[in-house]
Amino acid sequence: MAGRIIVVTSGKGGVGKTTFTANVGYALAEKGYKVLLIDGDVGLRNLDVLLGLERRVIYNIMDVITGRTELSKALVKDKRVPGNLFLLPTSQTKFKEDIPEEAFVNIVREARDKMGFDFILIDSPAGIEYGFRLAAKPAEEAIIVTIPEITAIRDADRVIGLLDNYGIEKRSLVVNRVDIAEVKEGNVLSPQDISDELSVKLLGIIPMDKIVTEATNEGKPVIVLEKERGKATLAGKGFMSTAERIIDENAPLWDPVEEYVPSSGGILGFFKNLLGGSGR
Amino acid sequence: MAWWKSLWKNKGKKSADIAKERLHVMLLHQRGLLSKQDLESMEKDLIEVLSKYLDINPGEIEFEIKKVDEKYQAISFIIPVTSKK
């Protein structure tokens, strides 16, 4: 099987695109696939930080483009999943426009055809300008990340429209930061409704979970942190099952909204109800 | 639409349902399936035709677009009629 080149995009910023890329990339690597993560947000480097690899970055994509180093030497290896997870950092000092489209496409193709990557995830910057176009150019599939807010969904729809220009027909949707209890209450749009409105297949649901911030603080993927703590989390399950559906599109969708059971029992539940039922 | 009317209209509706309706119209506009201009001129035409027969207060017209199924949208105009001419 030829390696799959997937752009992760959203339109709107701040919806958790980079967090998603880092966590799902890690999950794919842990499942035994050879994964390359490319930080497409030139000028605003973040993917290395989320993975806790920021101190290991020596070269970046600009060094490869200008011929200062080879691609294989510019890749940062994640030693937690040796031989499986690699990061191509972006430049912090250059601008997106400094990267020619053709050079970027060549690097991605080289990674797939000569280095044997199974998955190449390109983390697109927010917006629909050159940075997005650059990230989308070499991609054959797209994952659109959004959150259950109409502004984010509207921007996601804009991006989906633009993907037509790149001939990217294989698209799927991830709804991030879903407050399951609030969806149940009817206060938040459900992932299924969002998928229907956008007419894009729902790939995964990531519940709102405080472990995501903690994992970012520590520079660890969620599934690493939850293993350390010996306690499964909703976000961890979301990332893992999304990775499973990327590998096999026939894998079942994990729907935490359907599974949700309100926590009413116990003294804690009593107090939560007393406080206006805002318990999460 | 007057603010008190929209309050009344949305009374009892869940927040997510309001979001869904608003989103649906926004996406139709964005995809160019029904532009704001088209909708406005459609409203004007409707007023013109109906005014021949009925007394209408144009400020009170409301519209609603709903997805019927994968293929079809339903547009409904709610036009309060004051009296017969």
mmCIF file of C-alpha atoms in Angstrom:
data_model
loop_
_atom_site.group_PDB
_atom_site.id
_atom_site.type_symbol
_atom_site.label_atom_id
_atom_site.label_comp_id
_atom_site.label_asym_id
_atom_site.label_seq_id
_atom_site.Cartn_x
_atom_site.Cartn_y
_atom_site.Cartn_z
ATOM 1 C CA MET A 1 0.000 0.000 0.000
ATOM 2 C CA ALA A 2 1.314 3.416 -0.938
ATOM 3 C CA GLY A 3 1.620 5.846 1.927
ATOM 4 C CA ARG A 4 -1.339 8.142 2.509
ATOM 5 C CA ILE A 5 -0.867 11.904 2.458
ATOM 6 C CA ILE A 6 -3.480 13.637 4.590
ATOM 7 C CA VAL A 7 -3.911 17.350 5.235
ATOM 8 C CA VAL A 8 -5.445 18.317 8.595
ATOM 9 C CA THR A 9 -7.306 21.574 8.218
ATOM 10 C CA SER A 10 -10.105 23.634 9.760
ATOM 11 C CA GLY A 11 -10.451 27.135 8.377
ATOM 12 C CA LYS A 12 -10.861 28.670 11.798
ATOM 13 C CA GLY A 13 -7.922 28.763 14.155
ATOM 14 C CA GLY A 14 -7.927 27.534 17.725
ATOM 15 C CA VAL A 15 -10.117 24.502 17.189
ATOM 16 C CA GLY A 16 -7.398 22.023 18.097
ATOM 17 C CA LYS A 17 -5.997 21.079 14.711
ATOM 18 C CA THR A 18 -2.400 20.792 15.856
ATOM 19 C CA THR A 19 -3.358 18.943 19.038
ATOM 20 C CA PHE A 20 -5.352 16.534 16.913
ATOM 21 C CA THR A 21 -2.459 15.998 14.481
ATOM 22 C CA ALA A 22 -0.008 15.300 17.304
ATOM 23 C CA ASN A 23 -2.291 12.915 19.176
ATOM 24 C CA VAL A 24 -3.662 10.968 16.256
ATOM 25 C CA GLY A 25 -0.220 10.813 14.642
ATOM 26 C CA TYR A 26 1.116 9.339 17.841
ATOM 27 C CA ALA A 27 -1.732 6.839 18.044
ATOM 28 C CA LEU A 28 -1.072 5.679 14.466
ATOM 29 C CA ALA A 29 2.640 5.250 15.249
ATOM 30 C CA GLU A 30 1.844 3.301 18.371
ATOM 31 C CA LYS A 31 -0.289 0.960 16.293
ATOM 32 C CA GLY A 32 2.807 0.115 14.296
ATOM 33 C CA TYR A 33 2.625 2.441 11.309
ATOM 34 C CA LYS A 34 5.462 4.653 10.151
ATOM 35 C CA VAL A 35 4.183 8.183 10.520
ATOM 36 C CA LEU A 36 5.525 11.578 9.488
ATOM 37 C CA LEU A 37 4.014 14.748 10.894
ATOM 38 C CA ILE A 38 4.700 17.913 8.936
ATOM 39 C CA ASP A 39 4.189 21.252 10.617
ATOM 40 C CA GLY A 40 2.652 23.382 7.900
ATOM 41 C CA ASP A 41 2.238 26.482 10.011
ATOM 42 C CA VAL A 42 5.343 28.292 8.801
ATOM 43 C CA GLY A 43 6.387 31.099 11.103
ATOM 44 C CA LEU A 44 4.329 29.802 14.039
ATOM 45 C CA ARG A 45 5.912 26.545 15.107
ATOM 46 C CA ASN A 46 3.809 24.457 17.490
ATOM 47 C CA LEU A 47 3.703 20.782 16.628
ATOM 48 C CA ASP A 48 7.123 20.116 18.199
ATOM 49 C CA VAL A 49 5.964 21.725 21.443
ATOM 50 C CA LEU A 50 2.840 19.581 21.684
ATOM 51 C CA LEU A 51 4.945 16.462 21.339
ATOM 52 C CA GLY A 52 7.557 17.729 23.800
ATOM 53 C CA LEU A 53 10.207 17.651 21.082
ATOM 54 C CA GLU A 54 11.005 21.370 20.965
ATOM 55 C CA ARG A 55 14.500 20.955 22.391
ATOM 56 C CA ARG A 56 15.424 18.390 19.787
ATOM 57 C CA VAL A 57 14.730 20.521 16.736
ATOM 58 C CA ILE A 58 17.922 21.319 14.831
ATOM 59 C CA TYR A 59 16.940 21.627 11.219
ATOM 60 C CA ASN A 60 13.630 22.636 9.722
ATOM 61 C CA ILE A 61 11.875 22.454 6.391
ATOM 62 C CA MET A 62 13.658 25.574 5.108
ATOM 63 C CA ASP A 63 17.019 23.860 5.575
ATOM 64 C CA VAL A 64 15.817 21.013 3.388
ATOM 65 C CA ILE A 65 14.482 23.365 0.719
ATOM 66 C CA THR A 66 17.695 25.407 0.603
ATOM 67 C CA GLY A 67 19.806 22.241 0.538
ATOM 68 C CA ARG A 68 21.524 22.821 3.866
ATOM 69 C CA THR A 69 20.613 19.326 4.915
ATOM 70 C CA GLU A 70 18.967 16.185 3.629
ATOM 71 C CA LEU A 71 15.357 15.409 4.459
ATOM 72 C CA SER A 72 16.271 12.348 6.528
ATOM 73 C CA LYS A 73 18.556 14.440 8.753
ATOM 74 C CA ALA A 74 15.985 17.154 9.316
ATOM 75 C CA LEU A 75 13.446 14.747 10.786
ATOM 76 C CA VAL A 76 13.105 14.686 14.568
ATOM 77 C CA LYS A 77 12.596 11.173 15.877
ATOM 78 C CA ASP A 78 10.117 10.588 18.682
ATOM 79 C CA LYS A 79 11.920 8.050 20.857
ATOM 80 C CA ARG A 80 8.730 6.963 22.629
ATOM 81 C CA VAL A 81 7.747 5.107 19.446
ATOM 82 C CA PRO A 82 11.162 4.402 17.917
ATOM 83 C CA GLY A 83 11.306 4.092 14.171
ATOM 84 C CA ASN A 84 7.630 4.957 13.794
ATOM 85 C CA LEU A 85 7.064 8.620 14.586
ATOM 86 C CA PHE A 86 8.921 11.480 12.927
ATOM 87 C CA LEU A 87 8.401 15.213 12.813
ATOM 88 C CA LEU A 88 9.432 17.648 10.126
ATOM 89 C CA PRO A 89 9.507 20.982 11.951
ATOM 90 C CA THR A 90 8.751 24.225 10.264
ATOM 91 C CA SER A 91 10.777 27.410 10.272
ATOM 92 C CA GLN A 92 9.992 30.016 12.876
ATOM 93 C CA THR A 93 11.787 32.864 11.214
ATOM 94 C CA LYS A 94 10.574 32.565 7.644
ATOM 95 C CA PHE A 95 7.211 33.305 6.110
ATOM 96 C CA LYS A 96 4.885 30.909 4.372
ATOM 97 C CA GLU A 97 5.535 32.634 1.075
ATOM 98 C CA ASP A 98 9.214 31.686 1.321
ATOM 99 C CA ILE A 99 8.302 28.075 0.661
ATOM 100 C CA PRO A 100 7.641 27.400 -3.012
ATOM 101 C CA GLU A 101 4.717 25.070 -3.673
ATOM 102 C CA GLU A 102 6.740 22.751 -5.879
ATOM 103 C CA ALA A 103 9.564 22.316 -3.367
ATOM 104 C CA PHE A 104 7.045 21.451 -0.654
ATOM 105 C CA VAL A 105 5.300 18.887 -2.847
ATOM 106 C CA ASN A 106 8.648 17.301 -3.697
ATOM 107 C CA ILE A 107 9.593 16.914 -0.039
ATOM 108 C CA VAL A 108 6.285 15.227 0.800
ATOM 109 C CA ARG A 109 6.558 12.876 -2.183
ATOM 110 C CA GLU A 110 10.147 12.009 -1.307
ATOM 111 C CA ALA A 111 9.065 11.088 2.215
ATOM 112 C CA ARG A 112 6.371 8.800 0.906
ATOM 113 C CA ASP A 113 8.146 7.216 -2.041
ATOM 114 C CA LYS A 114 11.717 6.914 -0.752
ATOM 115 C CA MET A 115 11.390 6.748 3.013
ATOM 116 C CA GLY A 116 8.441 4.416 3.233
ATOM 117 C CA PHE A 117 6.073 6.363 5.419
ATOM 118 C CA ASP A 118 2.604 4.845 5.792
ATOM 119 C CA PHE A 119 0.975 8.085 6.882
ATOM 120 C CA ILE A 120 2.036 11.662 6.285
ATOM 121 C CA LEU A 121 -0.091 14.145 8.199
ATOM 122 C CA ILE A 122 0.288 17.778 7.175
ATOM 123 C CA ASP A 123 -0.918 20.196 9.829
ATOM 124 C CA SER A 124 -2.327 23.138 7.913
ATOM 125 C CA PRO A 125 -2.301 26.667 9.325
ATOM 126 C CA ALA A 126 -5.620 28.392 10.039
ATOM 127 C CA GLY A 127 -7.128 30.492 7.295
ATOM 128 C CA ILE A 128 -7.606 29.921 3.599
ATOM 129 C CA GLU A 129 -4.582 31.777 2.263
ATOM 130 C CA TYR A 130 -1.250 30.579 0.920
ATOM 131 C CA GLY A 131 -0.378 28.482 3.978
ATOM 132 C CA PHE A 132 -3.534 26.439 3.611
ATOM 133 C CA ARG A 133 -3.029 26.059 -0.114
ATOM 134 C CA LEU A 134 0.546 24.928 0.447
ATOM 135 C CA ALA A 135 -0.524 22.276 2.972
ATOM 136 C CA ALA A 136 -3.346 21.043 0.743
ATOM 137 C CA LYS A 137 -1.326 20.886 -2.471
ATOM 138 C CA PRO A 138 0.424 17.508 -1.984
ATOM 139 C CA ALA A 139 -2.471 15.932 -0.056
ATOM 140 C CA GLU A 140 -4.765 13.218 -1.355
ATOM 141 C CA GLU A 141 -7.113 13.187 1.608
ATOM 142 C CA ALA A 142 -8.311 15.777 4.083
ATOM 143 C CA ILE A 143 -9.395 15.641 7.686
ATOM 144 C CA ILE A 144 -11.432 18.664 8.680
ATOM 145 C CA VAL A 145 -11.324 19.490 12.367
ATOM 146 C CA THR A 146 -14.040 21.632 13.865
ATOM 147 C CA ILE A 147 -15.740 22.366 17.181
ATOM 148 C CA PRO A 148 -19.489 22.533 17.839
ATOM 149 C CA GLU A 149 -19.762 26.286 17.258
ATOM 150 C CA ILE A 150 -21.436 27.774 14.215
ATOM 151 C CA THR A 151 -18.549 30.126 13.397
ATOM 152 C CA ALA A 152 -16.084 27.241 13.293
ATOM 153 C CA ILE A 153 -18.489 25.074 11.292
ATOM 154 C CA ARG A 154 -19.116 27.841 8.798
ATOM 155 C CA ASP A 155 -15.354 28.235 8.275
ATOM 156 C CA ALA A 156 -14.996 24.471 7.939
ATOM 157 C CA ASP A 157 -17.572 24.589 5.152
ATOM 158 C CA ARG A 158 -15.529 27.256 3.358
ATOM 159 C CA VAL A 159 -12.438 25.071 3.505
ATOM 160 C CA ILE A 160 -14.377 22.042 2.275
ATOM 161 C CA GLY A 161 -15.480 24.080 -0.735
ATOM 162 C CA LEU A 162 -11.857 24.986 -1.472
ATOM 163 C CA LEU A 163 -10.725 21.360 -1.305
ATOM 164 C CA ASP A 164 -12.610 20.841 -4.574
ATOM 165 C CA ASN A 165 -9.956 22.977 -6.273
ATOM 166 C CA TYR A 166 -7.309 20.507 -5.217
ATOM 167 C CA GLY A 167 -9.199 17.444 -6.308
ATOM 168 C CA ILE A 168 -9.260 16.187 -2.730
ATOM 169 C CA GLU A 169 -12.407 14.106 -2.711
ATOM 170 C CA LYS A 170 -11.703 11.909 0.258
ATOM 171 C CA ARG A 171 -12.705 14.011 3.234
ATOM 172 C CA SER A 172 -13.752 13.266 6.737
ATOM 173 C CA LEU A 173 -14.761 15.259 9.744
ATOM 174 C CA VAL A 174 -13.537 15.351 13.324
ATOM 175 C CA VAL A 175 -15.576 17.230 15.896
ATOM 176 C CA ASN A 176 -13.291 18.274 18.698
ATOM 177 C CA ARG A 177 -13.916 19.589 22.207
ATOM 178 C CA VAL A 178 -17.428 18.164 22.481
ATOM 179 C CA ASP A 179 -19.102 18.678 25.840
ATOM 180 C CA ILE A 180 -21.119 15.473 25.844
ATOM 181 C CA ALA A 181 -23.431 16.439 28.707
ATOM 182 C CA GLU A 182 -24.284 19.721 26.983
ATOM 183 C CA VAL A 183 -25.048 17.922 23.712
ATOM 184 C CA LYS A 184 -27.417 15.689 25.658
ATOM 185 C CA GLU A 185 -29.044 18.768 27.172
ATOM 186 C CA GLY A 186 -29.618 20.234 23.722
ATOM 187 C CA ASN A 187 -27.340 23.185 24.384
ATOM 188 C CA VAL A 188 -24.602 22.173 21.972
ATOM 189 C CA LEU A 189 -24.795 20.965 18.363
ATOM 190 C CA SER A 190 -24.275 17.245 18.087
ATOM 191 C CA PRO A 191 -21.393 15.853 15.999
ATOM 192 C CA GLN A 192 -23.918 13.971 13.868
ATOM 193 C CA ASP A 193 -25.847 17.162 13.080
ATOM 194 C CA ILE A 194 -22.617 18.940 12.162
ATOM 195 C CA SER A 195 -21.630 16.110 9.872
ATOM 196 C CA ASP A 196 -25.060 16.225 8.199
ATOM 197 C CA GLU A 197 -24.935 19.983 7.657
ATOM 198 C CA LEU A 198 -21.447 19.819 6.175
ATOM 199 C CA SER A 199 -22.237 16.661 4.186
ATOM 200 C CA VAL A 200 -18.931 15.164 5.276
ATOM 201 C CA LYS A 201 -18.512 11.742 6.818
ATOM 202 C CA LEU A 202 -17.908 11.767 10.550
ATOM 203 C CA LEU A 203 -14.524 10.240 11.272
ATOM 204 C CA GLY A 204 -14.202 10.881 14.971
ATOM 205 C CA ILE A 205 -15.495 12.659 18.059
ATOM 206 C CA ILE A 206 -13.121 14.042 20.686
ATOM 207 C CA PRO A 207 -14.897 14.852 23.949
ATOM 208 C CA MET A 208 -13.959 17.938 25.912
ATOM 209 C CA ASP A 209 -11.507 16.749 28.528
ATOM 210 C CA LYS A 210 -9.129 18.540 30.862
ATOM 211 C CA ILE A 211 -6.403 15.993 30.220
ATOM 212 C CA VAL A 212 -5.791 17.634 26.833
ATOM 213 C CA THR A 213 -4.491 20.824 28.449
ATOM 214 C CA GLU A 214 -2.461 18.840 30.957
ATOM 215 C CA ALA A 215 -0.931 16.762 28.185
ATOM 216 C CA THR A 216 -0.016 19.938 26.299
ATOM 217 C CA ASN A 217 1.535 21.377 29.457
ATOM 218 C CA GLU A 218 3.751 18.346 29.790
ATOM 219 C CA GLY A 219 4.541 17.899 26.111
ATOM 220 C CA LYS A 220 3.018 14.442 25.998
ATOM 221 C CA PRO A 221 0.328 12.960 23.791
ATOM 222 C CA VAL A 222 -2.874 12.261 25.739
ATOM 223 C CA ILE A 223 -2.533 8.504 25.320
ATOM 224 C CA VAL A 224 0.951 8.651 26.865
ATOM 225 C CA LEU A 225 -0.192 10.684 29.839
ATOM 226 C CA GLU A 226 -3.221 8.527 30.548
ATOM 227 C CA LYS A 227 -1.064 5.417 30.464
ATOM 228 C CA GLU A 228 1.313 6.973 32.990
ATOM 229 C CA ARG A 229 -1.615 7.707 35.235
ATOM 230 C CA GLY A 230 -3.135 4.302 34.661
ATOM 231 C CA LYS A 231 -6.522 5.798 33.930
ATOM 232 C CA ALA A 232 -8.343 5.904 30.607
ATOM 233 C CA THR A 233 -9.862 9.213 29.526
ATOM 234 C CA LEU A 234 -12.592 10.223 27.102
ATOM 235 C CA ALA A 235 -10.206 12.304 24.977
ATOM 236 C CA GLY A 236 -7.743 9.417 24.831
ATOM 237 C CA LYS A 237 -10.480 7.116 23.620
ATOM 238 C CA GLY A 238 -11.524 9.713 21.046
ATOM 239 C CA PHE A 239 -8.031 10.024 19.577
ATOM 240 C CA MET A 240 -7.460 6.288 19.580
ATOM 241 C CA SER A 241 -10.721 5.376 17.901
ATOM 242 C CA THR A 242 -10.248 8.144 15.343
ATOM 243 C CA ALA A 243 -6.837 6.648 14.506
ATOM 244 C CA GLU A 244 -8.493 3.254 14.100
ATOM 245 C CA ARG A 245 -10.985 4.715 11.647
ATOM 246 C CA ILE A 246 -8.203 6.378 9.666
ATOM 247 C CA ILE A 247 -6.544 2.966 9.300
ATOM 248 C CA ASP A 248 -9.797 1.194 8.490
ATOM 249 C CA GLU A 249 -12.737 3.290 7.391
ATOM 250 C CA ASN A 250 -15.105 0.435 8.206
ATOM 251 C CA ALA A 251 -14.129 0.474 11.861
ATOM 252 C CA PRO A 252 -17.122 1.569 13.934
ATOM 253 C CA LEU A 253 -17.544 5.190 14.946
ATOM 254 C CA TRP A 254 -17.213 5.706 18.680
ATOM 255 C CA ASP A 255 -20.084 7.942 19.708
ATOM 256 C CA PRO A 256 -19.727 9.158 23.292
ATOM 257 C CA VAL A 257 -23.035 11.012 22.976
ATOM 258 C CA GLU A 258 -24.884 7.732 22.552
ATOM 259 C CA GLU A 259 -22.924 6.113 25.358
ATOM 260 C CA TYR A 260 -23.385 8.947 27.795
ATOM 261 C CA VAL A 261 -25.005 8.209 31.112
ATOM 262 C CA PRO A 262 -25.560 11.237 33.335
ATOM 263 C CA SER A 263 -23.709 11.000 36.607
ATOM 264 C CA SER A 264 -26.504 11.307 39.108
ATOM 265 C CA GLY A 265 -25.509 8.799 41.751
ATOM 266 C CA GLY A 266 -23.524 9.521 44.886
ATOM 267 C CA ILE A 267 -23.016 12.574 47.000
ATOM 268 C CA LEU A 268 -20.973 14.249 44.244
ATOM 269 C CA GLY A 269 -23.797 13.880 41.750
ATOM 270 C CA PHE A 270 -26.178 15.314 44.326
ATOM 271 C CA PHE A 271 -24.049 18.426 44.736
ATOM 272 C CA LYS A 272 -23.595 18.763 40.994
ATOM 273 C CA ASN A 273 -27.352 18.702 40.551
ATOM 274 C CA LEU A 274 -27.731 21.166 43.372
ATOM 275 C CA LEU A 275 -25.368 23.534 41.585
ATOM 276 C CA GLY A 276 -27.647 23.723 38.582
ATOM 277 C CA GLY A 277 -26.800 20.490 36.870
ATOM 278 C CA SER A 278 -23.651 21.877 35.310
ATOM 279 C CA GLY A 279 -21.661 18.833 36.252
ATOM 280 C CA ARG A 280 -19.297 17.556 33.593
ATOM 281 C CA MET B 1 -37.688 40.629 12.417
ATOM 282 C CA ALA B 2 -38.499 42.439 15.642
ATOM 283 C CA TRP B 3 -36.439 41.267 18.581
ATOM 284 C CA TRP B 4 -39.446 40.402 20.715
ATOM 285 C CA LYS B 5 -40.799 38.320 17.904
ATOM 286 C CA SER B 6 -37.639 36.370 17.513
ATOM 287 C CA LEU B 7 -37.704 35.793 21.245
ATOM 288 C CA TRP B 8 -41.203 34.509 20.985
ATOM 289 C CA LYS B 9 -40.355 32.375 17.978
ATOM 290 C CA ASN B 10 -37.414 30.786 19.710
ATOM 291 C CA LYS B 11 -39.144 30.300 23.005
ATOM 292 C CA GLY B 12 -38.939 26.716 24.142
ATOM 293 C CA LYS B 13 -36.415 25.865 21.455
ATOM 294 C CA LYS B 14 -33.169 24.316 22.523
ATOM 295 C CA SER B 15 -30.062 26.369 21.926
ATOM 296 C CA ALA B 16 -28.617 23.673 19.667
ATOM 297 C CA ASP B 17 -31.744 23.761 17.472
ATOM 298 C CA ILE B 18 -31.426 27.514 17.006
ATOM 299 C CA ALA B 19 -27.761 27.043 16.116
ATOM 300 C CA LYS B 20 -28.682 24.368 13.598
ATOM 301 C CA GLU B 21 -31.230 26.559 11.830
ATOM 302 C CA ARG B 22 -28.913 29.553 11.682
ATOM 303 C CA LEU B 23 -26.048 27.411 10.474
ATOM 304 C CA HIS B 24 -28.173 25.872 7.765
ATOM 305 C CA VAL B 25 -29.089 29.245 6.266
ATOM 306 C CA MET B 26 -25.503 30.501 6.566
ATOM 307 C CA LEU B 27 -24.164 27.499 4.706
ATOM 308 C CA LEU B 28 -26.755 27.842 1.934
ATOM 309 C CA HIS B 29 -25.656 31.439 1.413
ATOM 310 C CA GLN B 30 -22.005 30.509 1.563
ATOM 311 C CA ARG B 31 -22.343 27.721 -0.958
ATOM 312 C CA GLY B 32 -24.039 30.129 -3.321
ATOM 313 C CA LEU B 33 -27.205 28.019 -3.445
ATOM 314 C CA LEU B 34 -29.291 30.897 -2.273
ATOM 315 C CA SER B 35 -27.687 34.294 -2.021
ATOM 316 C CA LYS B 36 -28.885 36.961 0.380
ATOM 317 C CA GLN B 37 -29.709 39.138 -2.620
ATOM 318 C CA ASP B 38 -31.843 36.411 -4.185
ATOM 319 C CA LEU B 39 -33.693 35.902 -0.960
ATOM 320 C CA GLU B 40 -34.349 39.615 -0.605
ATOM 321 C CA SER B 41 -35.619 40.044 -4.139
ATOM 322 C CA MET B 42 -37.751 36.952 -3.716
ATOM 323 C CA GLU B 43 -39.292 38.576 -0.656
ATOM 324 C CA LYS B 44 -39.933 41.812 -2.594
ATOM 325 C CA ASP B 45 -41.571 39.940 -5.456
ATOM 326 C CA LEU B 46 -43.766 38.002 -3.078
ATOM 327 C CA ILE B 47 -44.856 41.201 -1.340
ATOM 328 C CA GLU B 48 -45.643 42.798 -4.678
ATOM 329 C CA VAL B 49 -47.822 39.934 -5.843
ATOM 330 C CA LEU B 50 -49.593 39.326 -2.556
ATOM 331 C CA SER B 51 -50.198 43.047 -1.994
ATOM 332 C CA LYS B 52 -52.528 43.009 -4.990
ATOM 333 C CA TYR B 53 -54.911 40.915 -2.949
ATOM 334 C CA LEU B 54 -54.037 41.373 0.702
ATOM 335 C CA ASP B 55 -52.825 43.973 3.186
ATOM 336 C CA ILE B 56 -49.374 42.987 4.255
ATOM 337 C CA ASN B 57 -46.887 44.448 6.664
ATOM 338 C CA PRO B 58 -43.550 43.776 4.952
ATOM 339 C CA GLY B 59 -41.606 44.281 8.193
ATOM 340 C CA GLU B 60 -43.140 41.194 9.686
ATOM 341 C CA ILE B 61 -42.192 38.670 7.063
ATOM 342 C CA GLU B 62 -40.187 35.727 8.262
ATOM 343 C CA PHE B 63 -38.638 32.909 6.352
ATOM 344 C CA GLU B 64 -37.407 29.510 7.274
ATOM 345 C CA ILE B 65 -35.240 27.101 5.327
ATOM 346 C CA LYS B 66 -35.206 23.481 6.317
ATOM 347 C CA LYS B 67 -33.492 20.435 5.017
ATOM 348 C CA VAL B 68 -36.141 17.951 3.929
ATOM 349 C CA ASP B 69 -33.690 15.244 2.963
ATOM 350 C CA GLU B 70 -30.297 14.917 1.277
ATOM 351 C CA LYS B 71 -31.546 16.502 -1.933
ATOM 352 C CA TYR B 72 -34.231 19.000 -1.026
ATOM 353 C CA GLN B 73 -34.580 22.158 0.987
ATOM 354 C CA ALA B 74 -37.924 23.654 1.900
ATOM 355 C CA ILE B 75 -38.262 27.412 2.085
ATOM 356 C CA SER B 76 -41.277 28.741 3.871
ATOM 357 C CA PHE B 77 -42.307 32.361 4.154
ATOM 358 C CA ILE B 78 -44.526 33.402 7.000
ATOM 359 C CA ILE B 79 -46.416 36.471 5.877
ATOM 360 C CA PRO B 80 -48.814 37.962 8.418
ATOM 361 C CA VAL B 81 -51.925 39.254 6.701
ATOM 362 C CA THR B 82 -53.668 42.274 8.184
ATOM 363 C CA SER B 83 -56.870 42.155 6.165
ATOM 364 C CA LYS B 84 -58.422 41.400 2.816
ATOM 365 C CA LYS B 85 -58.256 44.318 0.392
#
